[in-house]
mmCIF file of C-alpha atoms in Angstrom:
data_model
loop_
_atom_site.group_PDB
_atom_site.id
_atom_site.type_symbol
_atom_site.label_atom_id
_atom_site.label_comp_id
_atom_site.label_asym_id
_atom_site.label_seq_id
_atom_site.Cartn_x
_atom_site.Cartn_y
_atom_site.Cartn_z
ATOM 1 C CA UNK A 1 87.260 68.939 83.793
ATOM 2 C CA UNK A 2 90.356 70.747 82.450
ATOM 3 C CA UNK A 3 90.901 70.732 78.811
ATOM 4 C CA UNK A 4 94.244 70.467 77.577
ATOM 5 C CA UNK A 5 96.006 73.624 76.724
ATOM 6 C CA UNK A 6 99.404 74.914 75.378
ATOM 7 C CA UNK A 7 101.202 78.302 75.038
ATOM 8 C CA UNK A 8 103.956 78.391 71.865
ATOM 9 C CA UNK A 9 105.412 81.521 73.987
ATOM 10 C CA UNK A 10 105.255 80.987 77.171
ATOM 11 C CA UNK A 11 103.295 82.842 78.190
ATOM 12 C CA UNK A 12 99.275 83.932 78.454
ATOM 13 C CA UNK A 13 99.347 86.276 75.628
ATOM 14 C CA UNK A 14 98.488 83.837 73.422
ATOM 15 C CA UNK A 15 97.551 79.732 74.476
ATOM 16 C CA UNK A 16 95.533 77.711 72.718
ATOM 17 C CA UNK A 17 93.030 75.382 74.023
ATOM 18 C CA UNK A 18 92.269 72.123 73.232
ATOM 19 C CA UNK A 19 87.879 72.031 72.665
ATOM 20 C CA UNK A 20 85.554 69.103 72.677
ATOM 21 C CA UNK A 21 83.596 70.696 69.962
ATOM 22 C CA UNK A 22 81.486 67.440 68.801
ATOM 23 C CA UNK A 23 81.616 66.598 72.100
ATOM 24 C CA UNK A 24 80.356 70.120 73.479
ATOM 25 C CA UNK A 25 76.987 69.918 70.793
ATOM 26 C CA UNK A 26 75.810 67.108 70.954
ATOM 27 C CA UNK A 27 76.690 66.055 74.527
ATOM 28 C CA UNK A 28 75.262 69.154 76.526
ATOM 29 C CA UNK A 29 71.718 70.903 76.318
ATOM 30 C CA UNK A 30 72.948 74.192 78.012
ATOM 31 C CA UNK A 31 76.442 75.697 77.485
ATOM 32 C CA UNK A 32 77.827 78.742 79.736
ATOM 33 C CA UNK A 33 80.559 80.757 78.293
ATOM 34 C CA UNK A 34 82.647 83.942 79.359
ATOM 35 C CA UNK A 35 81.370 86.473 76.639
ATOM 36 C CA UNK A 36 84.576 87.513 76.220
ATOM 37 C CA UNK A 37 86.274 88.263 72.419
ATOM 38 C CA UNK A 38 89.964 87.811 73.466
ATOM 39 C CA UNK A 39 89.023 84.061 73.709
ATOM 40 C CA UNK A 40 88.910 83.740 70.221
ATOM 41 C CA UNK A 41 88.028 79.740 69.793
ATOM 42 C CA UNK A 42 85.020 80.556 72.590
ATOM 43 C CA UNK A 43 83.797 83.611 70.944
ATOM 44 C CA UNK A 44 83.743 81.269 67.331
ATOM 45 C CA UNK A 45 81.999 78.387 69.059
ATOM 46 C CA UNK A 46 79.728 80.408 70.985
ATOM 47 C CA UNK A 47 78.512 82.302 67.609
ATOM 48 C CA UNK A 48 78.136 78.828 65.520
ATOM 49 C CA UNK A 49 76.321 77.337 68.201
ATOM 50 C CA UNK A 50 73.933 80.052 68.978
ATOM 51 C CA UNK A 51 73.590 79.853 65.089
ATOM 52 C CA UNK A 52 72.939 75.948 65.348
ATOM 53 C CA UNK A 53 69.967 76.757 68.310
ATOM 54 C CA UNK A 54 71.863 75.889 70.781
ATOM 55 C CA UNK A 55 71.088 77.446 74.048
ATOM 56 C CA UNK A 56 74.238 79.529 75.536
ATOM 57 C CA UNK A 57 74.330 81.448 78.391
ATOM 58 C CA UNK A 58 76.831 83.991 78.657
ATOM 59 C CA UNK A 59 78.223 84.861 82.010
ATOM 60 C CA UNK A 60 80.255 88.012 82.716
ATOM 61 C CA UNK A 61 80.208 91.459 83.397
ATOM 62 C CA UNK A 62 79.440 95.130 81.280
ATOM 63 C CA UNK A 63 82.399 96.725 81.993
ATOM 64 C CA UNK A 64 85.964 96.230 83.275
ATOM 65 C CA UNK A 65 88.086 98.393 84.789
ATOM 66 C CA UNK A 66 90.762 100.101 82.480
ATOM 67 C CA UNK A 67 88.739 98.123 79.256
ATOM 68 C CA UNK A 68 89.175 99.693 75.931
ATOM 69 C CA UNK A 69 85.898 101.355 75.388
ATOM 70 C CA UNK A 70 86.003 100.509 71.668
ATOM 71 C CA UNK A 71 86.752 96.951 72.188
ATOM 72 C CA UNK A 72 83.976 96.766 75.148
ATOM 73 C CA UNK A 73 81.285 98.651 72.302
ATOM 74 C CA UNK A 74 82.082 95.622 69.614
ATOM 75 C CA UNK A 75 81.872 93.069 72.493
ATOM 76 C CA UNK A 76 78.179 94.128 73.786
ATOM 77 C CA UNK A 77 77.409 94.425 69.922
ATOM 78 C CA UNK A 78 78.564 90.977 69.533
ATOM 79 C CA UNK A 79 76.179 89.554 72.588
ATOM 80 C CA UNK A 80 72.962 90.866 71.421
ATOM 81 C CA UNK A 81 72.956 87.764 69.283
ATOM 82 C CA UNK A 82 72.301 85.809 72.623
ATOM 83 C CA UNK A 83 69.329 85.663 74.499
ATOM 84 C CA UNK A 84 70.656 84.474 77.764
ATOM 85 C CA UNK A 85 72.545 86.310 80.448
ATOM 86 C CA UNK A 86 74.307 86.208 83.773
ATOM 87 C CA UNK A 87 75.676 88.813 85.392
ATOM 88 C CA UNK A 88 78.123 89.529 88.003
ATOM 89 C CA UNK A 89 76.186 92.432 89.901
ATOM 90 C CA UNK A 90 72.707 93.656 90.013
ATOM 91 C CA UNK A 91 73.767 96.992 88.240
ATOM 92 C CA UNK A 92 74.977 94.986 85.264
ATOM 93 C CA UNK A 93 71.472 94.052 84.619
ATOM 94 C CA UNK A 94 70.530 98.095 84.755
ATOM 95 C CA UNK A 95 73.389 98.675 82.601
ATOM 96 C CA UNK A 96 72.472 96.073 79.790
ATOM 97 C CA UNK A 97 68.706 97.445 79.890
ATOM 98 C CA UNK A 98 69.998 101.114 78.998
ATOM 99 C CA UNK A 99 71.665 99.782 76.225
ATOM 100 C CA UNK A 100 69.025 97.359 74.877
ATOM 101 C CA UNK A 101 68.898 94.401 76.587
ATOM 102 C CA UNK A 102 65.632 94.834 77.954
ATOM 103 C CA UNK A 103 63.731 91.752 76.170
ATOM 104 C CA UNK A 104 66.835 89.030 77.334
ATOM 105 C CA UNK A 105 66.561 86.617 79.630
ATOM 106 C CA UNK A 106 68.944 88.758 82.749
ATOM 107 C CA UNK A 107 69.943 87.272 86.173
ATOM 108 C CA UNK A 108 72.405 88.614 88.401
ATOM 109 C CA UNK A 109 74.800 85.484 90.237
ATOM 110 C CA UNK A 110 75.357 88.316 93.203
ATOM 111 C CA UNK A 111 79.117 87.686 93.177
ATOM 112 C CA UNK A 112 81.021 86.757 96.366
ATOM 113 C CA UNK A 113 82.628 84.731 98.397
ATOM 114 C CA UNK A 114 82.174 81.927 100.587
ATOM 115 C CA UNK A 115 80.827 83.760 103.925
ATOM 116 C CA UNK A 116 80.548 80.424 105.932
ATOM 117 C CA UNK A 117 84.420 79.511 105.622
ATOM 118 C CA UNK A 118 84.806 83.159 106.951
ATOM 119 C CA UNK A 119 82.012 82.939 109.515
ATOM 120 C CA UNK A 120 83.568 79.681 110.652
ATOM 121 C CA UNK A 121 86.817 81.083 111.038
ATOM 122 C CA UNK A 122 85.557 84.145 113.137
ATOM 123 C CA UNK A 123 83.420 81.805 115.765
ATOM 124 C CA UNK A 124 87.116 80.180 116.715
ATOM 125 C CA UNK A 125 88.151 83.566 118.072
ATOM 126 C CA UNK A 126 87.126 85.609 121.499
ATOM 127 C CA UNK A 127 88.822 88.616 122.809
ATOM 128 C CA UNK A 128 91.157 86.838 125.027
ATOM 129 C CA UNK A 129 92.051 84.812 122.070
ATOM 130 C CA UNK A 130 93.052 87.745 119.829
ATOM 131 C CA UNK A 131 94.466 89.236 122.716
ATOM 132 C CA UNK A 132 97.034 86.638 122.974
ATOM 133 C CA UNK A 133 97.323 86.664 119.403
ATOM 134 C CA UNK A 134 98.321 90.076 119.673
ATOM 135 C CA UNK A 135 100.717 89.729 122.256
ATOM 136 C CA UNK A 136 101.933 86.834 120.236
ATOM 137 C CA UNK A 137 103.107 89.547 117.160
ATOM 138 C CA UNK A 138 104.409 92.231 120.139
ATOM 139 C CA UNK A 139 101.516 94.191 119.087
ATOM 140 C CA UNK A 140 100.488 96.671 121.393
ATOM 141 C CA UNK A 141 98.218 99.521 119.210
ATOM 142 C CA UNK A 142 93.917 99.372 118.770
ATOM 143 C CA UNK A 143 94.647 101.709 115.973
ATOM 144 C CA UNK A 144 95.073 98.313 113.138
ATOM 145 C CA UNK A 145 94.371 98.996 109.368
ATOM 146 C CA UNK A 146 94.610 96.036 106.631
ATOM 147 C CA UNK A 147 95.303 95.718 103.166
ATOM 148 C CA UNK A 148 95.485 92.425 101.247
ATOM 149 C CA UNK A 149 96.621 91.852 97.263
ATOM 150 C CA UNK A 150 99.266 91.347 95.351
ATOM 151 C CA UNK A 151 102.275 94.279 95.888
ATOM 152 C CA UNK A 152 102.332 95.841 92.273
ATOM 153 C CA UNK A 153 102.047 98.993 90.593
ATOM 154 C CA UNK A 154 98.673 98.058 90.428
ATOM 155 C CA UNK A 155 97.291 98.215 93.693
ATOM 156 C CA UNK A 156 99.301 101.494 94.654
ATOM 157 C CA UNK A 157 100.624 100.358 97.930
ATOM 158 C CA UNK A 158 103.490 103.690 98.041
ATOM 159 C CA UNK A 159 100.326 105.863 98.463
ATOM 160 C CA UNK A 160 98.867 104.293 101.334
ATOM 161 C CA UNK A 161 102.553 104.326 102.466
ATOM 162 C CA UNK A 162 102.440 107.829 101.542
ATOM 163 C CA UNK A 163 99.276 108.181 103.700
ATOM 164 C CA UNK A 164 100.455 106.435 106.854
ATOM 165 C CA UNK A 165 103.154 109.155 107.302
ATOM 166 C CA UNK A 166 100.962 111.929 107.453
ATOM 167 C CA UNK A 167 98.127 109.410 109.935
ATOM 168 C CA UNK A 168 101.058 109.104 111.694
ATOM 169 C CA UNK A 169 101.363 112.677 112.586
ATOM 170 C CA UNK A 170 97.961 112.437 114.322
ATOM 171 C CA UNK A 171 97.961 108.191 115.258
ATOM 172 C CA UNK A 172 101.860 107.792 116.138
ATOM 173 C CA UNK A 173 101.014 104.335 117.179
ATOM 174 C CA UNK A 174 99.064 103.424 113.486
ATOM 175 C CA UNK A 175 99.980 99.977 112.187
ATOM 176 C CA UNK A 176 99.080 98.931 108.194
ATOM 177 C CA UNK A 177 99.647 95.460 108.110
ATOM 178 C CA UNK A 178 99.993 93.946 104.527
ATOM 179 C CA UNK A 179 99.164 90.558 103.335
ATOM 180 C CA UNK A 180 100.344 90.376 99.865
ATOM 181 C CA UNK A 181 103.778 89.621 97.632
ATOM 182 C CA UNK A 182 104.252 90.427 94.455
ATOM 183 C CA UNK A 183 107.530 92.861 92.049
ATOM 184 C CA UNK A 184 107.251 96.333 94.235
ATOM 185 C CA UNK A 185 107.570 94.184 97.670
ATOM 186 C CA UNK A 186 111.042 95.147 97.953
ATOM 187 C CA UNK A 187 110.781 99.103 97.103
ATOM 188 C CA UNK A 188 107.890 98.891 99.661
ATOM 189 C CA UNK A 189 110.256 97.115 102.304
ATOM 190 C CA UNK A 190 112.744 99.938 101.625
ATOM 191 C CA UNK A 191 110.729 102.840 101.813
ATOM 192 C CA UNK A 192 109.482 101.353 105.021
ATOM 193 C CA UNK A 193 112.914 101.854 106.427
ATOM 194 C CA UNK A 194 114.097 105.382 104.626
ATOM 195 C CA UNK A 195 111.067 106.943 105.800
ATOM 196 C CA UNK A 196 110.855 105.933 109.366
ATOM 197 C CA UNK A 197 107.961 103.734 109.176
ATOM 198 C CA UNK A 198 109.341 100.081 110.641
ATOM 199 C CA UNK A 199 106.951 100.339 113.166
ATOM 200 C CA UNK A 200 103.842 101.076 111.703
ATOM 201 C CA UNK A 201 103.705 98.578 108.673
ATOM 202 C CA UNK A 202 103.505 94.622 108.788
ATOM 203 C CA UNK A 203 104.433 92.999 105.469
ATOM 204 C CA UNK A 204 103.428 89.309 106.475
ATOM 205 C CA UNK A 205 103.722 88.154 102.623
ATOM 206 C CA UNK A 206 101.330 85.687 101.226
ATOM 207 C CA UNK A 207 98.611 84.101 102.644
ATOM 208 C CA UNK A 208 95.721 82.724 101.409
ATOM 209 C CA UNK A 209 94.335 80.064 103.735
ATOM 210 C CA UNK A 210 91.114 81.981 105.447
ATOM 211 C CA UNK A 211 92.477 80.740 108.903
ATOM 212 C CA UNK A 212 95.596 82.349 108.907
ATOM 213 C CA UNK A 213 94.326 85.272 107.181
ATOM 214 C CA UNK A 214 91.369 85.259 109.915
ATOM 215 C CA UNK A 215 93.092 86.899 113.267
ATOM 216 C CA UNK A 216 94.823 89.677 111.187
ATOM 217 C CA UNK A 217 91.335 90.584 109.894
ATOM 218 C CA UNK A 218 89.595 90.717 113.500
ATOM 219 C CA UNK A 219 92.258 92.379 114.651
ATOM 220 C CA UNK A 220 91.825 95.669 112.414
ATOM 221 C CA UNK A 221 89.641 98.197 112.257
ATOM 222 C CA UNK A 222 89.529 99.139 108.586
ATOM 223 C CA UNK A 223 90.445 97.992 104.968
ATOM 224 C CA UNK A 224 92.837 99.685 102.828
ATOM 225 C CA UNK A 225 92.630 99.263 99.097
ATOM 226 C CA UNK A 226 94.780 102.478 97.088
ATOM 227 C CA UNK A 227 94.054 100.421 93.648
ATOM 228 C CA UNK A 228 90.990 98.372 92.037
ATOM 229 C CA UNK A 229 89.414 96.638 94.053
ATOM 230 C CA UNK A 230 87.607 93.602 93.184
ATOM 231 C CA UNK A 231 86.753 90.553 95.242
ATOM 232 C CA UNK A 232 88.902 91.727 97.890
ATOM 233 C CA UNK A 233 86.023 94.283 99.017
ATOM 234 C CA UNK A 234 83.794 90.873 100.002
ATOM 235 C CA UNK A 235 86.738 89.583 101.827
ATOM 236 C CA UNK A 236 86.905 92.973 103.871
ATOM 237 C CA UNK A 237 82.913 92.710 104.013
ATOM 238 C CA UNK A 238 83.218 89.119 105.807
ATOM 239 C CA UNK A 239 85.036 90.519 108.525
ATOM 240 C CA UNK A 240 82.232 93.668 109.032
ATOM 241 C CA UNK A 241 85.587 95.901 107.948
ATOM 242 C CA UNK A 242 84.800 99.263 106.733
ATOM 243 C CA UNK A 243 86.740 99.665 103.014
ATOM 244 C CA UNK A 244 88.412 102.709 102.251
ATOM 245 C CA UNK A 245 89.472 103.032 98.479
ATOM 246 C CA UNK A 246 89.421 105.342 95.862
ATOM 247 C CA UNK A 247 86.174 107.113 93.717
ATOM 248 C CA UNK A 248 87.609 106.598 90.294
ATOM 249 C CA UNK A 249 84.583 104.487 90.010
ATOM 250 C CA UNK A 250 86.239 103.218 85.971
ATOM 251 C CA UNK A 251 88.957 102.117 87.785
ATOM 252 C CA UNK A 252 87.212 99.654 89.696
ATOM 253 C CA UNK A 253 86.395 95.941 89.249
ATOM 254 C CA UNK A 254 81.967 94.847 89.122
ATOM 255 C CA UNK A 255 81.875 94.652 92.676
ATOM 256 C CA UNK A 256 82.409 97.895 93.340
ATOM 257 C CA UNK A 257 78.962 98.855 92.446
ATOM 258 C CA UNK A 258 78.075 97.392 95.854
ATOM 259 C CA UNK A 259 80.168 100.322 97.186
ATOM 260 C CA UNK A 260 78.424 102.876 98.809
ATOM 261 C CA UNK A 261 80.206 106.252 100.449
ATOM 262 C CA UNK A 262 79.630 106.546 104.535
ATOM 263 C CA UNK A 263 77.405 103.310 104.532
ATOM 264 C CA UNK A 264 80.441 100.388 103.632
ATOM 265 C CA UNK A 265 83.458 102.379 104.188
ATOM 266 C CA UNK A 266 84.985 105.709 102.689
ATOM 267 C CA UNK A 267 86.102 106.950 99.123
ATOM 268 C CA UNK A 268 89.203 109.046 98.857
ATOM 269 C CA UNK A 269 90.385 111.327 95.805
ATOM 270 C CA UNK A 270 92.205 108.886 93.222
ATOM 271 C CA UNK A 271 95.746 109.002 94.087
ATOM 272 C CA UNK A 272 95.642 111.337 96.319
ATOM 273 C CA UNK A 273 97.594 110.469 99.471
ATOM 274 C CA UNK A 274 96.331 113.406 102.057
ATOM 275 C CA UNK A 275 92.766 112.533 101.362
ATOM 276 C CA UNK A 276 93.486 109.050 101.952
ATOM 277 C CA UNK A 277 95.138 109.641 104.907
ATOM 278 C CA UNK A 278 91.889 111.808 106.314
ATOM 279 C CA UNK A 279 89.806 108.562 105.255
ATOM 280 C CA UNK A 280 91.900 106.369 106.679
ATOM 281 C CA UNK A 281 91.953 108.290 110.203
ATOM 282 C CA UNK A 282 87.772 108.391 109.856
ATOM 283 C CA UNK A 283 87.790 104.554 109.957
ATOM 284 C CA UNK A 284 90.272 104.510 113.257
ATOM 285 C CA UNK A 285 88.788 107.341 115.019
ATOM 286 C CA UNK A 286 84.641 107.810 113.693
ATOM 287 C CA UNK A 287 83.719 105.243 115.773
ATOM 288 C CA UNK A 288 79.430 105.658 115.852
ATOM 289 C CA UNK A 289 79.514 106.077 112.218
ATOM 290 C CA UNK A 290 81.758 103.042 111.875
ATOM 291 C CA UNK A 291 79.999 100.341 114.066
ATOM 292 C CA UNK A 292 76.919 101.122 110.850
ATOM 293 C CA UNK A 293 79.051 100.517 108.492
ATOM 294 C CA UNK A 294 80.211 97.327 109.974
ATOM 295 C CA UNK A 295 76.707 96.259 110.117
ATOM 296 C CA UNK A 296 75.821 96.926 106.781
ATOM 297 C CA UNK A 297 78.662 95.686 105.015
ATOM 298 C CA UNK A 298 78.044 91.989 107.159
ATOM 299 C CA UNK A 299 74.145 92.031 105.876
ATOM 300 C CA UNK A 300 75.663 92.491 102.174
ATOM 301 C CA UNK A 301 78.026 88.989 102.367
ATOM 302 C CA UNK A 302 75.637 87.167 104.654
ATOM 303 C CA UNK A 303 72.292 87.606 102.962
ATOM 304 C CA UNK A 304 73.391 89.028 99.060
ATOM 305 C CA UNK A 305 76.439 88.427 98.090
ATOM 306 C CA UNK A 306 78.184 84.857 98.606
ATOM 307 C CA UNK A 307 78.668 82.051 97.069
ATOM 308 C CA UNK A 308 75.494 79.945 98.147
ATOM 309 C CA UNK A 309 73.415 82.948 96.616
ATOM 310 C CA UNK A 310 75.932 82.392 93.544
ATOM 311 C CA UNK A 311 74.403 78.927 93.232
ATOM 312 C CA UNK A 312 71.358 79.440 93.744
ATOM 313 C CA UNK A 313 71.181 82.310 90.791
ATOM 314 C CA UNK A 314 72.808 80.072 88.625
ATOM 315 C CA UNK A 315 70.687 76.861 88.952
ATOM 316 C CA UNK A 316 67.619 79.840 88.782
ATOM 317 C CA UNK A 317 69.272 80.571 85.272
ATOM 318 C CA UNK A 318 69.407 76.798 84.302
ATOM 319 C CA UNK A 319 65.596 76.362 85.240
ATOM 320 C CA UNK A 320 64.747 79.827 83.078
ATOM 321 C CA UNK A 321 65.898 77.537 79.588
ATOM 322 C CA UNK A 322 64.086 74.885 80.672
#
């Protein structure tokens, strides 16, 4: 159900929601709630009806990347008031232990995504299939890297642009294709052009439905991520693609903690174009130490991290307060 909601300003820096509170106590014996303090009407609620005995659950993460460390230090302060907790990732739980946590009730949900709407989407394609596919774009290169996200300052797409042009030195025939719009789309498309690069990077735009998005996947070798990365590293785990982003590890969203160097892809030195460019030509060209990584990045989204382990963590959480 979506509650009712209005923003004097147009914007999300400040909307108000409309809450069932009589409605919310005495209608519901559990209650599941974001933990965060910027949701000001939630973070009341949630303290009066802990106070009350009512049994909340609060569902997030420790930290976020690019979080104001004082803020995040008066919002764990604020949670040790509640008893119950679910986590995004496994090394939440060891995080909230080191900091006194040890005696709540802890379960991690194992974040992902939905690996069988990407596992169905891969058993529609063969080799002859993709190779027509190919043929079908006038692609004619093995040598395929991905990246998908919105185009913003953000997700640094000018230094894996930066990065192709000195791949290309070594891969002339190197394509980046890009899945993404967003406000630095058009300096991207530009410096495409003024640096020689039209035929080594595919800005397709948006897409989000999986079976468009699906052939572009299969047909890569590796996943390119220059900012936080988030959710985006199961989507690149779905497809057994190796992810190569960068080891500012505060810079990264909960998933990352999933991350391991060599075994699910390769870290590069933040914002540092030539040592992206060396990473991204070890997930083209390493190809024994690749085909591990593609197996060990599948195990994590088939048998850890999706969303039918999601549910079953969370309906393990509602059976804990029972």
């Amino acid at each position: 159900h979506i509650l009712k909601s209005f923003s004097p300003f147009n914007s999300e820096k400040l909307v108000f929601q409309v809450l069932p509170i009589i409605s919310l106590f005495k209608d519901f014996d559990y209650l599941v709630v974001d933990g965060n303090l910027r949701h000001i009407s939630q973070a009341i609620l949630s303290t009066l009806f802990k106070l009350f005995g009512k049994k909340m659950v609060v569902w997030s993460n420790v930290f976020t990347f690019g979080g104001n460390i004082h803020k995040q230090t008066l919002r764990l302060k604020w949670w040790k008031m509640f008893d119950h907790f679910l986590m995004y990732t496994e090394k939440d739980i060891v995080e909230l232990h080191k900091i006194g946590f040890k005696s709540k009730n802890i379960i991690s949900i194992n974040n992902g995504l939905n690996q069988n709407l990407i596992s169905d989407e891969i058993k529609k394609w063969d080799n002859e299939l993709l190779s027509n596919f190919k043929s079908k774009h006038n692609i004619n290169t093995e040598n395929i890297i991905i990246s998908s996200g919105r185009v913003n300052k953000v997700n640094e797409h000018e230094l894996t642009l930066e990065a192709i042009k000195i791949v290309k030195n070594t891969i002339p025939d190197v394509l980046w294709v890009v899945i993404g719009n967003g406000s630095e789309l058009e300096k991207l498309r530009h410096l495409i052009k003024t640096n020689d690069l039209i035929d080594n990077v595919l800005l397709l735009g948006e897409i989000y439905d999986e079976e468009k998005k699906c052939p572009w996947f299969l047909i890569s070798k590796a996943f390119i991520h220059s900012g936080p990365i988030g959710l985006s590293l199961f989507n690149a785990f779905g497809y057994s693609l190796p992810v190569v982003t960068h080891n500012e590890t505060s810079y990264h969203g909960p998933e990352f903690s999933l991350f391991e160097d060599g075994k699910t892809g390769y870290l590069f030195e933040f914002r540092n174009s030539n040592d992206l460019a060396l990473k991204i030509m070890d997930s083209i060209q390493n190809n024994e130490q690749v085909f591990e990584i593609r197996k060990n990045v599948f195990e994590i989204v088939n048998s850890k991290n999706n969303t039918d382990i999601m549910a079953s963590q969370f309906f393990k959480m509602i059976k804990s307060l029972q």
